[in-house]
GROMACS .gro file of C-alpha atoms in nm:
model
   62
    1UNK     CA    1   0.751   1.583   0.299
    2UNK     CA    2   0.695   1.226   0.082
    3UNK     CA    3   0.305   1.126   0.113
    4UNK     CA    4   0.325   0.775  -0.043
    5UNK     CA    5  -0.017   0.631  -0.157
    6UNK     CA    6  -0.017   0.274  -0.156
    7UNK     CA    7  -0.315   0.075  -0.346
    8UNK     CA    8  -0.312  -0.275  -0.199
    9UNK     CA    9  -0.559  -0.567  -0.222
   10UNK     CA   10  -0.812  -0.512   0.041
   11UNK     CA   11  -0.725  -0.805   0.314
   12UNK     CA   12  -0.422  -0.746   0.447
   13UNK     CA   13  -0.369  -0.740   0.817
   14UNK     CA   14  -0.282  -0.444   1.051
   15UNK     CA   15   0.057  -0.589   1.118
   16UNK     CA   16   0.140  -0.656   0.757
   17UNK     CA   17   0.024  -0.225   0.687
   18UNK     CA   18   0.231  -0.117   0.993
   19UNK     CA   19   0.524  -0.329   0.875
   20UNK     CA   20   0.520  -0.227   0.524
   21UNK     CA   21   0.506   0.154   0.625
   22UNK     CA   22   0.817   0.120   0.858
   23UNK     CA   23   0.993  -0.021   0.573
   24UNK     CA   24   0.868   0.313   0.376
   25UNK     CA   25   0.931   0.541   0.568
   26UNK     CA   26   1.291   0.356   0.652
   27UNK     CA   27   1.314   0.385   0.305
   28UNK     CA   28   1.240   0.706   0.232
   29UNK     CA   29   1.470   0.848   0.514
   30UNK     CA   30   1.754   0.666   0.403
   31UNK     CA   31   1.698   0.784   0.004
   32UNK     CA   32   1.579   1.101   0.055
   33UNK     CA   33   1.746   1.168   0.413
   34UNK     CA   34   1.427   1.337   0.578
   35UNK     CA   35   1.286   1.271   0.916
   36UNK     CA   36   1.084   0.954   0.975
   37UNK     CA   37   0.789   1.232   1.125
   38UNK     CA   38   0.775   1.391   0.769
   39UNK     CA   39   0.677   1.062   0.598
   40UNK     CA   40   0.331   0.979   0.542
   41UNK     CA   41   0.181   0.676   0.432
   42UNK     CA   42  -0.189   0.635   0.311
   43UNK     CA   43  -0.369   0.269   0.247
   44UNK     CA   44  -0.593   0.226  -0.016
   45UNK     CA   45  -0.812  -0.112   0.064
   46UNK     CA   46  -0.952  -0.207  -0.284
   47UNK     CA   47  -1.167  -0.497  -0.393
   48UNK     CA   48  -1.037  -0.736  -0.636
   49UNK     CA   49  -1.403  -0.606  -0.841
   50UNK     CA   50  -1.257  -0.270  -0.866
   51UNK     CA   51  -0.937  -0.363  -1.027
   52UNK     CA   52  -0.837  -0.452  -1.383
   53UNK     CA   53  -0.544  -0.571  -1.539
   54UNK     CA   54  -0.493  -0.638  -1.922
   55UNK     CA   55  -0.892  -0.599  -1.918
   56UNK     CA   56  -0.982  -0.868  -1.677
   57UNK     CA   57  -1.130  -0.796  -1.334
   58UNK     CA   58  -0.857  -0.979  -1.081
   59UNK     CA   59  -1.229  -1.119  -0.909
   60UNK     CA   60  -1.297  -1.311  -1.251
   61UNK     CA   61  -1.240  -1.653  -1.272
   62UNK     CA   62  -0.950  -1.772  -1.449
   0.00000   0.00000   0.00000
């Protein structure tokens, strides 16, 4: 059974989440040919405070 864990900028609407899991699991049954029930799909909401590329906080100002 895939569990995908998906870390996404907090903000993004219900329809946006429950069209980006179809697409997973869609995905994921076509790749890895198992049933759309044994996909799960878990949302992470983070702040852009609590994330850090190349050492910058995506909240600082650019």
């Amino acid at each position: 059974m895939p569990l995908i864990n998906v870390q996404l900028f907090e903000g993004r609407t219900l329809e946006q989440k429950r069209a980006y899991a179809k697409a997973l699991t869609d995905a994921s049954v076509e790749v890895l040919g198992c049933s759309p029930e044994a996909v799960d799909v878990i949302f992470h909401d983070v702040k852009k405070s609590d994330w850090a590329s190349g050492g910058k906080l995506w909240s600082d100002p650019e």
